[in-house]
JSON list of C-alpha atoms in Angstrom, two decimals:
[
{"chain": "Q", "resi": 1, "resn": "MET", "atom": "CA", "xyz": [-1.15, 20.47, 0.34]},
{"chain": "Q", "resi": 2, "resn": "LEU", "atom": "CA", "xyz": [-2.92, 19.80, -3.05]},
{"chain": "Q", "resi": 3, "resn": "SER", "atom": "CA", "xyz": [-4.58, 23.06, -3.00]},
{"chain": "Q", "resi": 4, "resn": "ASP", "atom": "CA", "xyz": [-1.44, 24.73, -2.22]},
{"chain": "Q", "resi": 5, "resn": "ILE", "atom": "CA", "xyz": [0.03, 23.32, -5.32]},
{"chain": "Q", "resi": 6, "resn": "LYS", "atom": "CA", "xyz": [-2.87, 24.15, -7.49]},
{"chain": "Q", "resi": 7, "resn": "SER", "atom": "CA", "xyz": [-2.80, 28.05, -6.45]},
{"chain": "Q", "resi": 8, "resn": "PHE", "atom": "CA", "xyz": [1.00, 28.16, -6.75]},
{"chain": "Q", "resi": 9, "resn": "ILE", "atom": "CA", "xyz": [0.63, 26.70, -10.50]},
{"chain": "Q", "resi": 10, "resn": "LYS", "atom": "CA", "xyz": [-2.26, 29.06, -11.09]},
{"chain": "Q", "resi": 11, "resn": "LEU", "atom": "CA", "xyz": [-0.43, 32.26, -9.82]},
{"chain": "Q", "resi": 12, "resn": "HIS", "atom": "CA", "xyz": [2.85, 31.36, -11.63]},
{"chain": "Q", "resi": 13, "resn": "ALA", "atom": "CA", "xyz": [1.55, 29.75, -14.90]},
{"chain": "Q", "resi": 14, "resn": "SER", "atom": "CA", "xyz": [3.43, 32.00, -17.14]},
{"chain": "Q", "resi": 15, "resn": "TYR", "atom": "CA", "xyz": [6.79, 31.75, -15.45]},
{"chain": "Q", "resi": 16, "resn": "LEU", "atom": "CA", "xyz": [6.31, 27.69, -15.36]},
{"chain": "Q", "resi": 17, "resn": "LYS", "atom": "CA", "xyz": [5.60, 27.62, -18.86]},
{"chain": "Q", "resi": 18, "resn": "ARG", "atom": "CA", "xyz": [8.81, 29.63, -19.60]},
{"chain": "Q", "resi": 19, "resn": "GLY", "atom": "CA", "xyz": [10.69, 27.61, -17.19]},
{"chain": "Q", "resi": 20, "resn": "PHE", "atom": "CA", "xyz": [9.40, 24.50, -18.97]},
{"chain": "Q", "resi": 21, "resn": "LEU", "atom": "CA", "xyz": [10.30, 25.79, -22.51]},
{"chain": "Q", "resi": 22, "resn": "ILE", "atom": "CA", "xyz": [14.04, 26.59, -21.41]},
{"chain": "Q", "resi": 23, "resn": "PHE", "atom": "CA", "xyz": [14.42, 23.32, -19.53]},
{"chain": "Q", "resi": 24, "resn": "SER", "atom": "CA", "xyz": [12.94, 21.27, -22.73]},
{"chain": "Q", "resi": 25, "resn": "GLY", "atom": "CA", "xyz": [15.55, 23.56, -24.74]},
{"chain": "Q", "resi": 26, "resn": "ILE", "atom": "CA", "xyz": [18.49, 22.91, -22.97]},
{"chain": "Q", "resi": 27, "resn": "PHE", "atom": "CA", "xyz": [17.56, 19.01, -22.65]},
{"chain": "Q", "resi": 28, "resn": "MET", "atom": "CA", "xyz": [17.40, 19.18, -26.28]},
{"chain": "Q", "resi": 29, "resn": "LEU", "atom": "CA", "xyz": [20.60, 20.77, -27.18]},
{"chain": "Q", "resi": 30, "resn": "VAL", "atom": "CA", "xyz": [22.10, 18.02, -24.66]},
{"chain": "Q", "resi": 31, "resn": "ALA", "atom": "CA", "xyz": [20.20, 15.28, -26.52]},
{"chain": "Q", "resi": 32, "resn": "VAL", "atom": "CA", "xyz": [21.77, 16.44, -29.87]},
{"chain": "Q", "resi": 33, "resn": "GLN", "atom": "CA", "xyz": [25.25, 16.81, -28.24]},
{"chain": "Q", "resi": 34, "resn": "THR", "atom": "CA", "xyz": [25.06, 13.09, -27.26]},
{"chain": "Q", "resi": 35, "resn": "TYR", "atom": "CA", "xyz": [23.92, 12.03, -30.70]},
{"chain": "Q", "resi": 36, "resn": "VAL", "atom": "CA", "xyz": [26.63, 13.93, -32.24]},
{"chain": "Q", "resi": 37, "resn": "ASN", "atom": "CA", "xyz": [29.04, 12.22, -29.62]},
{"chain": "Q", "resi": 38, "resn": "TYR", "atom": "CA", "xyz": [27.55, 9.19, -30.37]},
{"chain": "Q", "resi": 39, "resn": "THR", "atom": "CA", "xyz": [27.85, 9.21, -34.31]},
{"chain": "Q", "resi": 40, "resn": "THR", "atom": "CA", "xyz": [31.67, 10.71, -33.74]},
{"chain": "Q", "resi": 41, "resn": "ILE", "atom": "CA", "xyz": [32.31, 7.60, -31.84]},
{"chain": "Q", "resi": 42, "resn": "ILE", "atom": "CA", "xyz": [31.03, 5.20, -34.09]},
{"chain": "Q", "resi": 43, "resn": "GLU", "atom": "CA", "xyz": [32.99, 6.75, -36.88]},
{"chain": "Q", "resi": 44, "resn": "LYS", "atom": "CA", "xyz": [36.22, 6.80, -35.17]},
{"chain": "Q", "resi": 45, "resn": "THR", "atom": "CA", "xyz": [35.76, 3.28, -34.15]},
{"chain": "Q", "resi": 46, "resn": "LEU", "atom": "CA", "xyz": [35.25, 2.13, -38.05]},
{"chain": "Q", "resi": 47, "resn": "GLN", "atom": "CA", "xyz": [38.38, 4.28, -38.77]},
{"chain": "Q", "resi": 48, "resn": "VAL", "atom": "CA", "xyz": [40.57, 2.53, -36.25]},
{"chain": "Q", "resi": 49, "resn": "GLN", "atom": "CA", "xyz": [39.04, -1.11, -37.39]},
{"chain": "Q", "resi": 50, "resn": "GLU", "atom": "CA", "xyz": [39.97, 0.17, -41.29]},
{"chain": "Q", "resi": 51, "resn": "GLN", "atom": "CA", "xyz": [43.70, 1.19, -39.97]},
{"chain": "Q", "resi": 52, "resn": "THR", "atom": "CA", "xyz": [44.18, -2.01, -37.97]},
{"chain": "Q", "resi": 53, "resn": "LYS", "atom": "CA", "xyz": [43.00, -4.28, -41.09]},
{"chain": "Q", "resi": 54, "resn": "LYS", "atom": "CA", "xyz": [45.03, -2.13, -43.56]},
{"chain": "Q", "resi": 55, "resn": "VAL", "atom": "CA", "xyz": [47.97, -2.79, -41.08]},
{"chain": "Q", "resi": 56, "resn": "LYS", "atom": "CA", "xyz": [47.22, -6.42, -40.89]},
{"chain": "Q", "resi": 57, "resn": "ASP", "atom": "CA", "xyz": [47.56, -6.89, -44.31]},
{"chain": "Q", "resi": 58, "resn": "GLU", "atom": "CA", "xyz": [50.64, -5.34, -44.67]},
{"chain": "Q", "resi": 59, "resn": "ILE", "atom": "CA", "xyz": [52.33, -7.44, -42.31]},
{"chain": "Q", "resi": 60, "resn": "SER", "atom": "CA", "xyz": [50.73, -10.67, -43.57]},
{"chain": "Q", "resi": 61, "resn": "TYR", "atom": "CA", "xyz": [52.02, -9.59, -46.88]},
{"chain": "Q", "resi": 62, "resn": "PHE", "atom": "CA", "xyz": [55.50, -9.13, -45.47]},
{"chain": "Q", "resi": 63, "resn": "ASN", "atom": "CA", "xyz": [55.27, -12.41, -43.61]},
{"chain": "Q", "resi": 64, "resn": "ASN", "atom": "CA", "xyz": [53.89, -14.51, -46.27]},
{"chain": "Q", "resi": 65, "resn": "PHE", "atom": "CA", "xyz": [55.49, -12.97, -49.42]},
{"chain": "Q", "resi": 66, "resn": "GLN", "atom": "CA", "xyz": [58.17, -10.84, -48.78]},
{"chain": "Q", "resi": 67, "resn": "LEU", "atom": "CA", "xyz": [60.11, -12.51, -46.18]},
{"chain": "Q", "resi": 68, "resn": "LYS", "atom": "CA", "xyz": [60.06, -15.76, -48.00]},
{"chain": "Q", "resi": 69, "resn": "TYR", "atom": "CA", "xyz": [61.35, -13.83, -51.21]},
{"chain": "Q", "resi": 70, "resn": "LEU", "atom": "CA", "xyz": [63.98, -12.53, -49.11]},
{"chain": "Q", "resi": 71, "resn": "ASN", "atom": "CA", "xyz": [65.07, -15.68, -47.89]},
{"chain": "Q", "resi": 72, "resn": "SER", "atom": "CA", "xyz": [65.03, -17.53, -50.85]},
{"chain": "Q", "resi": 73, "resn": "SER", "atom": "CA", "xyz": [68.33, -18.36, -52.56]},
{"chain": "Q", "resi": 74, "resn": "HIS", "atom": "CA", "xyz": [67.76, -16.01, -55.45]},
{"chain": "Q", "resi": 75, "resn": "ALA", "atom": "CA", "xyz": [66.91, -13.33, -53.70]},
{"chain": "Q", "resi": 76, "resn": "LYS", "atom": "CA", "xyz": [70.46, -11.54, -53.78]},
{"chain": "Q", "resi": 77, "resn": "ARG", "atom": "CA", "xyz": [70.71, -11.79, -57.40]},
{"chain": "Q", "resi": 78, "resn": "LEU", "atom": "CA", "xyz": [67.02, -10.61, -57.99]},
{"chain": "Q", "resi": 79, "resn": "LEU", "atom": "CA", "xyz": [67.76, -7.74, -55.42]},
{"chain": "Q", "resi": 80, "resn": "ALA", "atom": "CA", "xyz": [71.17, -7.00, -57.19]},
{"chain": "Q", "resi": 81, "resn": "HIS", "atom": "CA", "xyz": [69.32, -6.96, -60.69]},
{"chain": "Q", "resi": 82, "resn": "GLU", "atom": "CA", "xyz": [66.48, -4.78, -59.45]},
{"chain": "Q", "resi": 83, "resn": "ASN", "atom": "CA", "xyz": [69.20, -2.28, -58.19]},
{"chain": "Q", "resi": 84, "resn": "ASN", "atom": "CA", "xyz": [71.06, -2.43, -61.24]},
{"chain": "Q", "resi": 85, "resn": "ILE", "atom": "CA", "xyz": [74.03, -4.36, -60.13]},
{"chain": "Q", "resi": 86, "resn": "LEU", "atom": "CA", "xyz": [75.60, -6.80, -62.76]},
{"chain": "Q", "resi": 87, "resn": "GLU", "atom": "CA", "xyz": [77.24, -10.02, -61.83]},
{"chain": "Q", "resi": 88, "resn": "PRO", "atom": "CA", "xyz": [80.44, -11.20, -63.47]},
{"chain": "Q", "resi": 89, "resn": "GLY", "atom": "CA", "xyz": [80.05, -11.47, -67.46]},
{"chain": "Q", "resi": 90, "resn": "GLU", "atom": "CA", "xyz": [76.96, -10.07, -67.53]},
{"chain": "Q", "resi": 91, "resn": "ALA", "atom": "CA", "xyz": [76.55, -6.64, -70.02]},
{"chain": "Q", "resi": 92, "resn": "VAL", "atom": "CA", "xyz": [74.26, -4.22, -70.18]},
{"chain": "Q", "resi": 93, "resn": "ILE", "atom": "CA", "xyz": [72.48, -4.18, -74.08]},
{"chain": "Q", "resi": 94, "resn": "LEU", "atom": "CA", "xyz": [71.36, -0.70, -75.01]},
{"chain": "Q", "resi": 95, "resn": "PHE", "atom": "CA", "xyz": [68.77, -0.60, -77.86]},
{"chain": "Q", "resi": 96, "resn": "LYS", "atom": "CA", "xyz": [68.68, 2.72, -79.77]},
{"chain": "Q", "resi": 97, "resn": "ALA", "atom": "CA", "xyz": [65.96, 3.94, -82.12]},
{"chain": "Q", "resi": 98, "resn": "LYS", "atom": "CA", "xyz": [67.03, 5.42, -85.28]},
{"chain": "Q", "resi": 99, "resn": "LYS", "atom": "CA", "xyz": [66.59, 9.06, -85.83]},
{"chain": "Q", "resi": 100, "resn": "GLU", "atom": "CA", "xyz": [64.32, 9.93, -88.22]},
{"chain": "Q", "resi": 101, "resn": "PRO", "atom": "CA", "xyz": [65.18, 13.06, -90.25]},
{"chain": "Q", "resi": 102, "resn": "GLU", "atom": "CA", "xyz": [63.12, 15.89, -88.98]},
{"chain": "Q", "resi": 103, "resn": "SER", "atom": "CA", "xyz": [61.01, 17.67, -91.70]},
{"chain": "Q", "resi": 104, "resn": "LYS", "atom": "CA", "xyz": [61.21, 21.46, -91.44]},
{"chain": "Q", "resi": 105, "resn": "GLU", "atom": "CA", "xyz": [58.12, 22.99, -92.76]},
{"chain": "Q", "resi": 106, "resn": "LEU", "atom": "CA", "xyz": [58.73, 26.49, -93.98]},
{"chain": "Q", "resi": 107, "resn": "LEU", "atom": "CA", "xyz": [56.53, 29.11, -92.67]},
{"chain": "Q", "resi": 108, "resn": "PRO", "atom": "CA", "xyz": [55.03, 31.13, -95.48]},
{"chain": "Q", "resi": 109, "resn": "ALA", "atom": "CA", "xyz": [55.99, 34.69, -95.46]},
{"chain": "Q", "resi": 110, "resn": "GLU", "atom": "CA", "xyz": [53.76, 37.29, -93.97]},
{"chain": "Q", "resi": 111, "resn": "THR", "atom": "CA", "xyz": [50.37, 37.04, -95.08]},
{"chain": "Q", "resi": 112, "resn": "LEU", "atom": "CA", "xyz": [48.63, 40.12, -95.90]},
{"chain": "Q", "resi": 113, "resn": "GLN", "atom": "CA", "xyz": [45.69, 40.62, -93.63]},
{"chain": "Q", "resi": 114, "resn": "ASN", "atom": "CA", "xyz": [43.21, 43.19, -94.64]},
{"chain": "Q", "resi": 115, "resn": "THR", "atom": "CA", "xyz": [41.79, 45.48, -92.29]},
{"chain": "Q", "resi": 116, "resn": "PRO", "atom": "CA", "xyz": [37.79, 45.06, -91.54]},
{"chain": "Q", "resi": 117, "resn": "ARG", "atom": "CA", "xyz": [37.07, 47.97, -93.80]},
{"chain": "Q", "resi": 118, "resn": "GLU", "atom": "CA", "xyz": [38.73, 46.51, -96.90]},
{"chain": "Q", "resi": 119, "resn": "GLU", "atom": "CA", "xyz": [36.88, 42.83, -96.05]},
{"chain": "Q", "resi": 120, "resn": "ARG", "atom": "CA", "xyz": [33.55, 44.52, -95.96]},
{"chain": "Q", "resi": 121, "resn": "LYS", "atom": "CA", "xyz": [34.40, 46.51, -99.13]},
{"chain": "Q", "resi": 122, "resn": "SER", "atom": "CA", "xyz": [35.62, 43.35, -101.14]},
{"chain": "Q", "resi": 123, "resn": "PHE", "atom": "CA", "xyz": [32.51, 41.76, -99.79]},
{"chain": "Q", "resi": 124, "resn": "PHE", "atom": "CA", "xyz": [29.93, 44.19, -101.19]},
{"chain": "Q", "resi": 125, "resn": "SER", "atom": "CA", "xyz": [32.17, 44.59, -104.39]},
{"chain": "Q", "resi": 126, "resn": "GLN", "atom": "CA", "xyz": [31.91, 40.71, -105.03]},
{"chain": "Q", "resi": 127, "resn": "LYS", "atom": "CA", "xyz": [27.95, 40.53, -104.48]},
{"chain": "Q", "resi": 128, "resn": "ILE", "atom": "CA", "xyz": [27.45, 43.66, -106.34]},
{"chain": "Q", "resi": 129, "resn": "SER", "atom": "CA", "xyz": [29.75, 42.41, -109.27]},
{"chain": "Q", "resi": 130, "resn": "ALA", "atom": "CA", "xyz": [27.60, 38.74, -108.91]},
{"chain": "Q", "resi": 131, "resn": "ILE", "atom": "CA", "xyz": [24.18, 40.77, -109.16]},
{"chain": "Q", "resi": 132, "resn": "SER", "atom": "CA", "xyz": [24.91, 43.30, -111.82]},
{"chain": "Q", "resi": 133, "resn": "PRO", "atom": "CA", "xyz": [25.10, 42.34, -115.36]},
{"chain": "Q", "resi": 134, "resn": "GLU", "atom": "CA", "xyz": [27.77, 44.43, -116.32]},
{"chain": "Q", "resi": 135, "resn": "GLY", "atom": "CA", "xyz": [30.39, 43.29, -114.17]}
]
């Protein structure tokens, strides 16, 4: 029996190598997919934990602060003021800032702009007049 296995391996060695290579490649893909699924599950679990903490914080804020505020004796008055509803005898006071006169600056009339040729000509004439003793 052992000799049959040895002869089979010797006869089909290249096929067995290819088979093991394909087999290991498939299992590597399965391992990578399993790892990706595992990390996705961990991330989703953390997201759900963060969301539940946020919801619990909102509920505790409502129960511990906002509910007490709404049940207080001053809540009606404070809510009315938040919504700009005045009580009898109250008035709105408006403060207005004095308007300063606007100073309008007059823009100068059209300024003459020289062409590049005229600019070069005036530049060189200034340099030449600065150098020459006659000018």
